[in-house]
């Protein structure tokens, strides 16, 4: 019996083995490359989407329909075969409208491609009609101030990072800023499996309700249909921009997106010289009368308490850029420094950054006998510079102050007074030859620069710059009236009592009517600075903003602006998308990563594709990879990436990376 059973098992084993050999390996499924095809006709809507893709770091191939030398959109252009599997060369398509080609064969090739691979298409700006699943518009006109709303479907998918309200810009009562068509969805058409799902809806002032953005699914294809005009800077697009990219790519893409906000408070411990409202100048800086004087502005302990309370309420951390020499001078004059004492008690509530010991100008030697100042030169006309030893003293002595007072700094960060040492036009067109070597000698890796004059991160010796956005809340004011007075001086015409700077520089500055000294700050300056700051926050831009300690004392004029930015943010964004508040070195690292990533994408040294539920990435092993994936994505059975905006995203590294996608996705 045992012998017979053994024979049966042996024969069965042979049969099973033969069967296994006979079954061929399962063929690989379709492959979709991580790249977006952008078809442009020069309109602002396509340019806005292209700018968002570039901002996030998504690889793009652009075809300009206005170019005679552009490639023809054919099946071969869109797809081929790799390793025996069909390959889509693009994961998504951006079009100016639903059918922008004069040659129907190109549109036919694109339609077939999208249906075969499940590729999504964005129609950037269209007129509502049957071809996009909409009735003809019941409203066509100005869209300024529209209070649009994201639907539940939109918030459950690619726009899950928003609360739902999308308010269109209405910054000027005399300028039409946007235009829209409002149309309603056609009934479903089972024959073509056609359905229009509204994503962004509005009820117009005339009482008409309908769609501004929605998904038209039909014939095996999906189109995101937009029926309102916009440009890259407008708030309504900025709010929706990442969601459009996420919808297009199904949440699977190269690229990285965050909403950053950091505030540097410069000159802590110093006395800032106050603006003279009578002479319209700042003593010691640009006043013709060398004997003119105003009261100094310096924080007091109560201002520290207010700052700590505000931070706790807002869940936010200030970066205090300190000048220890200001405190030592206070002690020498008065025997103590209550501001230092109170800041020491609360030192852990802030981040601390070296702003030099005494805040001197570290570039050329300045001649202030003329307005504006000029660089001192020797007999041969050569510019004279502050010495390397003097620069080193300012850096090192301020580090020593921090150590002695128990302030936790990061020794490789520095912001020089007035961003000096770096080039400044027109007086000093080159960096000081002594500045870079001093940075290197003192271990400085990150040096703050002024984004308004030096916007791109660059190398200075061993350090990299960190461009900072200036806020139009001036360093030499602490009250609303002084801020409005100086603002009027800068931005009003000579006929209206201003400096005329706006008249002399019409390409960069617009003249305004004089602001009311009592109400102008809150009614005009605060809303404007709020809009500007908010646009930076939602622009995937980590650059910090800088203000001054004078803005946190007396009227504490900074807080209305910061509250305006954070309140606007909180009203628009869901809790899964918090503001990212980084210190300067981390911001510098982000900017450096972004630049390296964009260079690699432009050079074509990174590639990736989706196939059989996995994402495969190839890149230089030293490169930080910008990646965004759906929630549930894993790397070697472990959850991958960081949660943000309802997705997973991170900077990863490795020459070959494989990620496993979740079985389902709600995007």
Short mmCIF file of C-alpha atoms in Angstrom, two decimals, residues 52-553:
data_model
loop_
_atom_site.label_atom_id
_atom_site.label_comp_id
_atom_site.label_asym_id
_atom_site.label_seq_id
_atom_site.Cartn_x
_atom_site.Cartn_y
_atom_site.Cartn_z
CA UNK A 52 2.30 75.10 -10.99
CA UNK A 53 3.79 71.92 -12.47
CA UNK A 54 7.19 73.62 -12.57
CA UNK A 55 6.79 74.90 -9.00
CA UNK A 56 6.10 71.42 -7.69
CA UNK A 57 8.84 69.87 -9.83
CA UNK A 58 6.70 67.71 -12.12
CA UNK A 59 8.47 66.74 -15.39
CA UNK A 60 6.72 68.24 -18.39
CA UNK A 61 6.87 68.05 -22.17
CA UNK A 62 5.46 71.21 -23.74
CA UNK A 63 4.10 71.48 -27.25
CA UNK A 64 3.52 75.03 -28.49
CA UNK A 65 0.66 75.09 -30.97
CA UNK A 66 1.82 78.45 -32.29
CA UNK A 67 5.21 77.05 -33.35
CA UNK A 68 5.64 75.91 -36.95
CA UNK A 69 8.32 73.46 -35.84
CA UNK A 70 6.29 71.74 -33.15
CA UNK A 71 5.90 67.95 -33.23
CA UNK A 72 2.67 66.47 -34.56
CA UNK A 73 0.57 64.66 -31.98
CA UNK A 74 0.48 61.09 -33.26
CA UNK A 75 0.16 57.65 -31.74
CA UNK A 76 3.94 57.25 -31.97
CA UNK A 77 4.46 60.56 -30.17
CA UNK A 78 2.18 59.49 -27.32
CA UNK A 79 2.99 55.81 -26.83
CA UNK A 80 5.18 52.87 -27.70
CA UNK A 81 6.18 49.48 -26.30
CA UNK A 82 8.82 48.73 -23.66
CA UNK A 83 9.75 45.15 -22.72
CA UNK A 84 6.74 43.86 -24.58
CA UNK A 85 4.32 46.05 -22.62
CA UNK A 86 2.49 49.07 -24.03
CA UNK A 87 3.87 52.35 -22.65
CA UNK A 88 2.15 55.70 -22.22
CA UNK A 89 4.81 58.37 -22.47
CA UNK A 90 2.64 60.78 -20.46
CA UNK A 91 0.51 60.33 -17.34
CA UNK A 92 -1.71 63.38 -17.95
CA UNK A 93 -2.53 65.99 -20.58
CA UNK A 94 -3.16 69.72 -20.21
CA UNK A 95 -5.00 71.46 -23.05
CA UNK A 96 -6.09 75.06 -23.64
CA UNK A 97 -9.61 73.76 -24.30
CA UNK A 98 -11.30 70.46 -25.09
CA UNK A 99 -10.20 70.36 -28.79
CA UNK A 100 -7.40 72.81 -29.62
CA UNK A 101 -6.03 71.14 -32.78
CA UNK A 102 -6.76 72.34 -36.29
CA UNK A 103 -5.94 68.83 -37.49
CA UNK A 104 -8.62 66.40 -36.25
CA UNK A 105 -6.20 63.49 -36.60
CA UNK A 106 -4.17 64.86 -33.71
CA UNK A 107 -7.22 65.02 -31.47
CA UNK A 108 -8.22 61.51 -32.53
CA UNK A 109 -4.78 60.19 -31.60
CA UNK A 110 -4.99 61.90 -28.20
CA UNK A 111 -8.51 60.59 -27.52
CA UNK A 112 -7.49 57.01 -28.35
CA UNK A 113 -4.37 57.31 -26.19
CA UNK A 114 -6.31 58.60 -23.18
CA UNK A 115 -8.96 55.89 -23.48
CA UNK A 116 -6.40 53.09 -23.81
CA UNK A 117 -4.28 54.06 -20.79
CA UNK A 118 -6.83 55.87 -18.59
CA UNK A 119 -5.00 59.20 -18.98
CA UNK A 120 -6.72 62.28 -17.57
CA UNK A 121 -7.11 65.57 -19.44
CA UNK A 122 -7.54 69.12 -18.15
CA UNK A 123 -9.42 71.56 -20.38
CA UNK A 124 -8.00 74.79 -18.98
CA UNK A 125 -10.69 77.22 -20.13
CA UNK A 126 -13.72 76.30 -22.21
CA UNK A 127 -17.10 77.58 -23.28
CA UNK A 128 -19.81 75.32 -21.81
CA UNK A 129 -21.60 73.16 -24.37
CA UNK A 130 -22.51 69.55 -25.07
CA UNK A 131 -18.96 68.42 -26.00
CA UNK A 132 -17.87 69.00 -22.39
CA UNK A 133 -21.03 67.72 -20.71
CA UNK A 134 -22.60 71.12 -20.04
CA UNK A 135 -25.54 73.15 -21.18
CA UNK A 136 -24.74 76.46 -22.80
CA UNK A 137 -24.04 79.12 -20.16
CA UNK A 138 -26.79 80.84 -18.28
CA UNK A 139 -24.24 83.43 -17.13
CA UNK A 140 -21.24 84.90 -18.92
CA UNK A 141 -19.44 87.85 -17.42
CA UNK A 142 -17.37 89.35 -14.65
CA UNK A 143 -16.42 86.93 -11.87
CA UNK A 144 -14.73 89.34 -9.43
CA UNK A 145 -15.64 88.49 -5.85
CA UNK A 146 -17.45 85.24 -6.72
CA UNK A 147 -17.99 83.11 -3.60
CA UNK A 148 -17.57 79.66 -5.14
CA UNK A 149 -17.83 76.36 -3.26
CA UNK A 150 -16.11 73.03 -3.72
CA UNK A 151 -18.54 70.12 -3.79
CA UNK A 152 -18.36 67.05 -1.57
CA UNK A 153 -16.97 65.08 -4.52
CA UNK A 154 -14.10 67.54 -4.95
CA UNK A 155 -13.28 67.58 -1.22
CA UNK A 156 -13.33 63.79 -1.09
CA UNK A 157 -10.71 63.65 -3.83
CA UNK A 158 -7.95 65.84 -5.17
CA UNK A 159 -9.13 69.00 -3.36
CA UNK A 160 -9.33 67.41 0.08
CA UNK A 161 -6.82 69.95 1.40
CA UNK A 162 -9.37 72.80 1.11
CA UNK A 163 -12.34 73.49 3.37
CA UNK A 164 -14.59 74.30 0.43
CA UNK A 165 -14.88 78.07 0.02
CA UNK A 166 -13.02 79.56 -2.96
CA UNK A 167 -13.37 83.33 -3.19
CA UNK A 168 -12.40 84.99 -6.46
CA UNK A 169 -10.17 88.04 -6.30
CA UNK A 170 -11.75 91.48 -6.25
CA UNK A 171 -8.83 93.74 -5.45
CA UNK A 172 -9.87 96.75 -7.50
CA UNK A 173 -13.34 98.25 -7.93
CA UNK A 174 -12.28 99.80 -11.24
CA UNK A 175 -10.67 96.76 -12.93
CA UNK A 176 -12.35 93.58 -14.16
CA UNK A 177 -10.06 90.86 -12.83
CA UNK A 178 -11.72 87.65 -13.95
CA UNK A 179 -14.36 86.30 -16.31
CA UNK A 180 -16.49 83.18 -16.13
CA UNK A 181 -19.09 81.11 -17.89
CA UNK A 182 -21.59 79.36 -15.62
CA UNK A 183 -23.37 76.34 -17.02
CA UNK A 184 -25.33 73.37 -15.66
CA UNK A 185 -24.59 69.69 -16.22
CA UNK A 186 -26.32 67.77 -19.00
CA UNK A 187 -28.30 64.68 -18.02
CA UNK A 188 -26.29 61.44 -17.92
CA UNK A 189 -25.95 59.64 -21.25
CA UNK A 190 -25.72 55.85 -20.68
CA UNK A 191 -24.86 55.24 -24.31
CA UNK A 192 -21.49 56.94 -23.86
CA UNK A 193 -21.23 56.32 -20.10
CA UNK A 194 -21.31 60.12 -19.88
CA UNK A 195 -21.63 61.99 -16.59
CA UNK A 196 -20.64 65.49 -15.49
CA UNK A 197 -19.65 65.83 -11.82
CA UNK A 198 -19.46 69.46 -10.62
CA UNK A 199 -16.41 70.22 -8.48
CA UNK A 200 -16.61 74.00 -8.07
CA UNK A 201 -20.00 75.69 -8.16
CA UNK A 202 -21.29 79.22 -7.74
CA UNK A 203 -24.48 81.20 -7.48
CA UNK A 204 -23.94 84.46 -9.33
CA UNK A 205 -25.23 87.87 -8.21
CA UNK A 206 -27.97 87.43 -10.83
CA UNK A 207 -29.17 84.25 -9.09
CA UNK A 208 -27.79 81.80 -11.66
CA UNK A 209 -26.20 78.63 -10.25
CA UNK A 210 -23.89 76.23 -12.02
CA UNK A 211 -20.41 74.81 -12.49
CA UNK A 212 -17.06 76.56 -12.83
CA UNK A 213 -14.97 73.38 -12.61
CA UNK A 214 -16.05 69.78 -12.95
CA UNK A 215 -15.18 66.32 -14.27
CA UNK A 216 -16.75 65.10 -17.50
CA UNK A 217 -16.48 61.30 -17.77
CA UNK A 218 -17.44 59.78 -21.11
CA UNK A 219 -16.35 57.16 -23.64
CA UNK A 220 -13.73 55.79 -21.26
CA UNK A 221 -12.11 59.20 -20.69
CA UNK A 222 -12.05 61.82 -17.92
CA UNK A 223 -11.74 65.56 -18.52
CA UNK A 224 -11.48 68.24 -15.85
CA UNK A 225 -13.39 71.16 -17.36
CA UNK A 226 -12.75 74.75 -16.29
CA UNK A 227 -15.05 77.55 -17.43
CA UNK A 228 -13.42 80.57 -15.77
CA UNK A 229 -10.40 82.65 -16.76
CA UNK A 230 -7.38 83.06 -14.48
CA UNK A 231 -3.66 83.59 -14.32
CA UNK A 232 -1.03 82.04 -12.11
CA UNK A 233 -1.07 84.85 -9.53
CA UNK A 234 -4.80 84.99 -8.91
CA UNK A 235 -6.02 83.68 -5.60
CA UNK A 236 -8.75 81.40 -6.99
CA UNK A 237 -6.23 79.53 -9.12
CA UNK A 238 -3.59 79.46 -6.41
CA UNK A 239 -6.04 77.72 -4.08
CA UNK A 240 -7.03 75.17 -6.72
CA UNK A 241 -3.64 74.71 -8.39
CA UNK A 242 -2.30 71.76 -6.42
CA UNK A 243 -5.64 69.98 -6.62
CA UNK A 244 -5.62 70.30 -10.40
CA UNK A 245 -2.16 68.70 -10.51
CA UNK A 246 -3.23 66.00 -8.05
CA UNK A 247 -6.37 65.20 -10.06
CA UNK A 248 -4.42 65.06 -13.32
CA UNK A 249 -1.76 62.71 -11.98
CA UNK A 250 -4.14 60.68 -9.80
CA UNK A 251 -1.98 61.75 -6.88
CA UNK A 252 1.05 59.87 -8.26
CA UNK A 253 3.82 62.13 -9.46
CA UNK A 254 7.27 63.50 -9.19
CA UNK A 255 7.15 66.76 -7.25
CA UNK A 256 6.67 68.15 -3.76
CA UNK A 257 4.29 70.82 -2.47
CA UNK A 258 4.02 72.60 0.89
CA UNK A 259 2.57 75.84 2.25
CA UNK A 260 5.39 77.57 4.10
CA UNK A 261 5.42 80.58 6.43
CA UNK A 262 8.29 81.83 8.56
CA UNK A 263 8.75 85.30 10.08
CA UNK A 264 12.17 86.71 10.98
CA UNK A 265 12.12 89.53 13.52
CA UNK A 266 15.36 91.46 12.95
CA UNK A 267 17.31 93.77 15.28
CA UNK A 268 16.27 92.21 18.60
CA UNK A 269 18.10 94.06 21.44
CA UNK A 270 18.85 97.05 19.20
CA UNK A 271 17.35 100.53 19.27
CA UNK A 272 15.82 101.28 15.86
CA UNK A 273 15.90 104.95 14.88
CA UNK A 274 12.37 106.25 14.34
CA UNK A 275 11.05 107.84 11.16
CA UNK A 276 10.65 111.61 11.33
CA UNK A 277 7.09 112.48 10.31
CA UNK A 278 7.98 116.17 10.09
CA UNK A 279 11.13 115.81 7.97
CA UNK A 280 10.10 112.65 6.07
CA UNK A 281 13.41 110.87 6.64
CA UNK A 282 15.26 108.67 9.11
CA UNK A 283 18.03 110.39 11.11
CA UNK A 284 21.44 108.89 10.45
CA UNK A 285 20.25 107.36 7.21
CA UNK A 286 18.74 109.76 4.69
CA UNK A 287 18.15 113.07 6.48
CA UNK A 288 19.81 116.15 5.05
CA UNK A 289 20.07 117.70 8.53
CA UNK A 290 22.82 115.87 10.45
CA UNK A 291 21.50 117.25 13.75
CA UNK A 292 17.96 115.94 13.36
CA UNK A 293 17.04 113.35 16.00
CA UNK A 294 14.04 111.18 16.83
CA UNK A 295 13.29 108.83 19.72
CA UNK A 296 14.68 105.32 19.47
CA UNK A 297 12.35 102.31 19.30
CA UNK A 298 13.09 99.24 21.44
CA UNK A 299 10.95 96.39 22.72
CA UNK A 300 10.13 96.12 26.41
CA UNK A 301 9.28 93.02 28.51
CA UNK A 302 5.54 93.48 27.95
CA UNK A 303 6.15 93.09 24.22
CA UNK A 304 7.82 89.74 24.86
CA UNK A 305 4.78 88.59 26.82
CA UNK A 306 2.56 89.67 23.94
CA UNK A 307 4.73 87.79 21.45
CA UNK A 308 4.68 84.59 23.51
CA UNK A 309 0.91 84.80 23.94
CA UNK A 310 0.42 85.35 20.22
CA UNK A 311 2.65 82.39 19.35
CA UNK A 312 0.68 80.13 21.69
CA UNK A 313 -2.63 81.27 20.24
CA UNK A 314 -1.50 80.81 16.63
CA UNK A 315 0.69 77.72 17.03
CA UNK A 316 3.53 79.62 15.41
CA UNK A 317 7.19 80.32 16.24
CA UNK A 318 9.04 83.57 15.56
CA UNK A 319 12.70 83.60 14.56
CA UNK A 320 14.40 86.32 16.61
CA UNK A 321 17.44 87.73 14.84
CA UNK A 322 19.44 89.20 17.66
CA UNK A 323 22.25 91.76 18.01
CA UNK A 324 23.91 91.11 21.36
CA UNK A 325 25.75 94.42 21.28
CA UNK A 326 22.47 96.25 21.76
CA UNK A 327 21.91 94.48 25.07
CA UNK A 328 25.49 94.97 26.24
CA UNK A 329 25.15 98.68 25.45
CA UNK A 330 21.94 98.84 27.48
CA UNK A 331 23.67 97.22 30.45
CA UNK A 332 26.63 99.60 30.14
CA UNK A 333 24.32 102.63 30.14
CA UNK A 334 21.72 101.56 32.70
CA UNK A 335 23.25 98.69 34.68
CA UNK A 336 20.77 96.08 33.44
CA UNK A 337 18.68 95.04 30.49
CA UNK A 338 15.13 93.99 31.45
CA UNK A 339 14.43 93.01 27.83
CA UNK A 340 17.27 90.49 27.90
CA UNK A 341 16.15 89.17 31.28
CA UNK A 342 12.62 88.57 30.05
CA UNK A 343 13.73 87.04 26.78
CA UNK A 344 16.03 84.67 28.68
CA UNK A 345 13.06 83.47 30.74
CA UNK A 346 11.15 82.83 27.49
CA UNK A 347 14.13 81.87 25.31
CA UNK A 348 12.74 78.43 24.42
CA UNK A 349 9.62 80.02 22.94
CA UNK A 350 11.60 81.39 19.99
CA UNK A 351 14.22 80.35 17.45
CA UNK A 352 17.39 82.46 17.57
CA UNK A 353 19.53 83.57 14.61
CA UNK A 354 22.82 85.49 14.57
CA UNK A 355 22.29 89.00 13.16
CA UNK A 356 25.86 90.21 14.02
CA UNK A 357 26.90 91.78 17.28
CA UNK A 358 26.31 95.47 16.50
CA UNK A 359 24.58 95.49 13.09
CA UNK A 360 27.26 97.45 11.17
CA UNK A 361 27.35 97.60 7.37
CA UNK A 362 29.77 94.84 6.32
CA UNK A 363 30.22 95.70 2.65
CA UNK A 364 32.09 98.70 1.33
CA UNK A 365 33.06 101.53 3.65
CA UNK A 366 30.14 103.97 3.39
CA UNK A 367 30.25 107.70 2.80
CA UNK A 368 27.11 109.20 4.38
CA UNK A 369 28.01 112.81 3.61
CA UNK A 370 25.90 112.44 0.48
CA UNK A 371 22.33 111.19 -0.02
CA UNK A 372 22.13 108.48 -1.14
CA UNK A 373 25.35 107.20 0.39
CA UNK A 374 28.23 105.99 -1.75
CA UNK A 375 31.22 103.66 -1.33
CA UNK A 376 34.50 105.18 -0.23
CA UNK A 377 37.31 104.77 -2.75
CA UNK A 378 41.08 105.22 -2.50
CA UNK A 379 43.19 107.57 -4.59
CA UNK A 380 43.18 105.11 -7.48
CA UNK A 381 39.41 104.80 -7.44
CA UNK A 382 39.36 101.33 -5.87
CA UNK A 383 36.43 100.58 -3.55
CA UNK A 384 37.35 100.29 0.12
CA UNK A 385 35.77 97.39 2.04
CA UNK A 386 35.20 96.58 5.71
CA UNK A 387 38.00 94.23 6.72
CA UNK A 388 37.68 90.49 7.11
CA UNK A 389 38.76 90.85 10.76
CA UNK A 390 35.94 93.31 11.46
CA UNK A 391 33.39 91.00 9.85
CA UNK A 392 34.70 88.04 11.83
CA UNK A 393 34.41 90.00 15.08
CA UNK A 394 30.74 90.78 14.41
CA UNK A 395 29.91 87.13 13.72
CA UNK A 396 31.99 85.53 16.45
CA UNK A 397 31.18 88.03 19.19
CA UNK A 398 27.47 87.55 18.66
CA UNK A 399 27.91 83.79 18.93
CA UNK A 400 29.76 84.33 22.19
CA UNK A 401 26.91 86.52 23.45
CA UNK A 402 24.40 83.75 22.71
CA UNK A 403 26.51 81.19 24.56
CA UNK A 404 26.90 83.44 27.60
CA UNK A 405 23.19 84.25 27.75
CA UNK A 406 21.96 80.71 27.10
CA UNK A 407 20.34 81.43 23.74
CA UNK A 408 20.20 78.30 21.57
CA UNK A 409 21.44 79.31 18.15
CA UNK A 410 22.49 77.27 15.15
CA UNK A 411 26.06 78.34 14.53
CA UNK A 412 25.95 78.00 10.75
CA UNK A 413 23.19 80.61 10.25
CA UNK A 414 23.77 84.34 9.76
CA UNK A 415 21.89 87.39 8.55
CA UNK A 416 24.15 90.42 8.28
CA UNK A 417 22.83 93.90 9.04
CA UNK A 418 21.05 95.25 5.95
CA UNK A 419 22.18 92.04 4.20
CA UNK A 420 25.50 93.85 3.88
CA UNK A 421 28.62 92.23 2.52
CA UNK A 422 26.52 91.10 -0.44
CA UNK A 423 26.14 93.13 -3.59
CA UNK A 424 23.75 96.08 -3.44
CA UNK A 425 22.92 98.25 -6.43
CA UNK A 426 23.81 100.82 -7.45
CA UNK A 427 26.56 101.51 -4.94
CA UNK A 428 28.18 98.06 -4.59
CA UNK A 429 27.61 95.80 -7.63
CA UNK A 430 29.80 92.98 -6.32
CA UNK A 431 29.99 91.02 -3.08
CA UNK A 432 32.65 92.26 -0.70
CA UNK A 433 35.85 90.26 -1.27
CA UNK A 434 36.16 89.96 2.52
CA UNK A 435 32.62 88.75 3.22
CA UNK A 436 32.78 85.22 1.77
CA UNK A 437 36.11 84.31 3.42
CA UNK A 438 34.78 85.56 6.77
CA UNK A 439 31.68 83.38 6.38
CA UNK A 440 33.88 80.36 5.69
CA UNK A 441 36.19 81.05 8.63
CA UNK A 442 33.20 81.28 10.98
CA UNK A 443 31.45 78.13 9.77
CA UNK A 444 28.51 79.94 8.17
CA UNK A 445 26.58 77.69 5.77
CA UNK A 446 23.41 79.80 5.41
CA UNK A 447 23.41 83.58 4.88
CA UNK A 448 20.17 85.54 4.66
CA UNK A 449 19.71 87.78 1.62
CA UNK A 450 17.06 90.29 0.52
CA UNK A 451 14.69 88.65 -1.96
CA UNK A 452 13.76 92.03 -3.41
CA UNK A 453 17.29 92.56 -4.70
CA UNK A 454 18.86 89.06 -4.66
CA UNK A 455 16.00 86.59 -5.21
CA UNK A 456 17.85 83.48 -6.32
CA UNK A 457 19.73 81.27 -3.91
CA UNK A 458 23.43 81.40 -4.68
CA UNK A 459 26.81 80.42 -3.29
CA UNK A 460 29.05 82.84 -1.40
CA UNK A 461 32.25 80.99 -0.50
CA UNK A 462 31.10 78.01 1.62
CA UNK A 463 27.69 79.54 2.37
CA UNK A 464 24.45 79.54 0.42
CA UNK A 465 22.07 82.45 0.54
CA UNK A 466 18.52 82.23 1.88
CA UNK A 467 16.44 84.96 0.15
CA UNK A 468 13.98 86.65 2.51
CA UNK A 469 10.81 88.53 1.59
CA UNK A 470 10.67 92.06 3.04
CA UNK A 471 7.30 93.14 4.40
CA UNK A 472 6.16 96.70 3.85
CA UNK A 473 5.95 97.21 7.59
CA UNK A 474 8.92 99.49 8.01
CA UNK A 475 11.90 98.97 10.34
CA UNK A 476 11.75 102.56 11.58
CA UNK A 477 8.12 102.68 12.73
CA UNK A 478 6.22 101.30 15.71
CA UNK A 479 2.90 103.12 15.36
CA UNK A 480 0.17 103.06 12.75
CA UNK A 481 0.43 106.80 12.16
CA UNK A 482 4.17 106.66 11.49
CA UNK A 483 3.74 103.70 9.14
CA UNK A 484 1.05 105.54 7.15
CA UNK A 485 3.13 108.73 7.07
CA UNK A 486 6.17 106.96 5.62
CA UNK A 487 3.98 104.90 3.28
CA UNK A 488 2.39 108.09 1.95
CA UNK A 489 5.83 109.61 1.45
CA UNK A 490 6.94 106.64 -0.66
CA UNK A 491 3.75 105.95 -2.62
CA UNK A 492 2.17 109.35 -3.30
CA UNK A 493 3.00 111.95 -5.91
CA UNK A 494 4.79 115.21 -5.26
CA UNK A 495 1.55 117.06 -5.89
CA UNK A 496 0.00 115.09 -3.03
CA UNK A 497 2.89 115.78 -0.67
CA UNK A 498 4.85 112.60 -1.36
CA UNK A 499 8.41 111.98 -2.47
CA UNK A 500 7.45 111.28 -6.06
CA UNK A 501 9.31 107.98 -6.03
CA UNK A 502 6.22 106.40 -7.57
CA UNK A 503 6.28 108.95 -10.40
CA UNK A 504 9.96 108.41 -11.07
CA UNK A 505 9.59 104.60 -11.19
CA UNK A 506 6.27 103.97 -12.96
CA UNK A 507 7.25 100.45 -14.10
CA UNK A 508 7.73 99.19 -10.54
CA UNK A 509 5.70 101.51 -8.32
CA UNK A 510 2.12 102.78 -8.55
CA UNK A 511 1.13 106.12 -7.05
CA UNK A 512 -1.83 106.05 -4.67
CA UNK A 513 -4.07 108.69 -3.15
CA UNK A 514 -2.79 109.70 0.31
CA UNK A 515 -3.97 107.36 3.06
CA UNK A 516 -5.84 108.65 6.09
CA UNK A 517 -3.35 108.76 9.00
CA UNK A 518 -5.98 107.39 11.40
CA UNK A 519 -7.46 104.62 9.26
CA UNK A 520 -5.08 104.00 6.37
CA UNK A 521 -3.04 101.31 8.06
CA UNK A 522 -5.90 98.93 8.77
CA UNK A 523 -8.02 99.84 5.75
CA UNK A 524 -5.30 99.73 3.07
CA UNK A 525 -1.83 98.57 4.16
CA UNK A 526 -2.92 95.58 6.24
CA UNK A 527 -5.20 94.09 3.53
CA UNK A 528 -2.53 94.62 0.87
CA UNK A 529 0.28 93.08 2.92
CA UNK A 530 -2.05 90.23 3.86
CA UNK A 531 -2.72 89.47 0.19
CA UNK A 532 0.97 89.59 -0.69
CA UNK A 533 2.04 87.44 2.24
CA UNK A 534 -0.76 84.94 1.66
CA UNK A 535 0.25 84.57 -1.99
CA UNK A 536 3.76 83.62 -0.85
CA UNK A 537 2.44 81.11 1.67
CA UNK A 538 0.37 79.25 -0.93
CA UNK A 539 3.05 79.45 -3.63
CA UNK A 540 5.11 76.39 -2.57
CA UNK A 541 7.82 78.87 -1.61
CA UNK A 542 9.77 78.34 1.63
CA UNK A 543 11.42 81.79 1.63
CA UNK A 544 10.92 83.52 5.01
CA UNK A 545 9.51 87.01 5.55
CA UNK A 546 11.40 89.58 7.57
CA UNK A 547 10.25 92.44 9.78
CA UNK A 548 11.84 94.24 12.74
CA UNK A 549 11.59 94.34 16.51
CA UNK A 550 10.17 97.86 16.25
CA UNK A 551 7.01 96.34 14.75
CA UNK A 552 6.34 94.36 17.96
CA UNK A 553 6.28 97.31 20.33
#
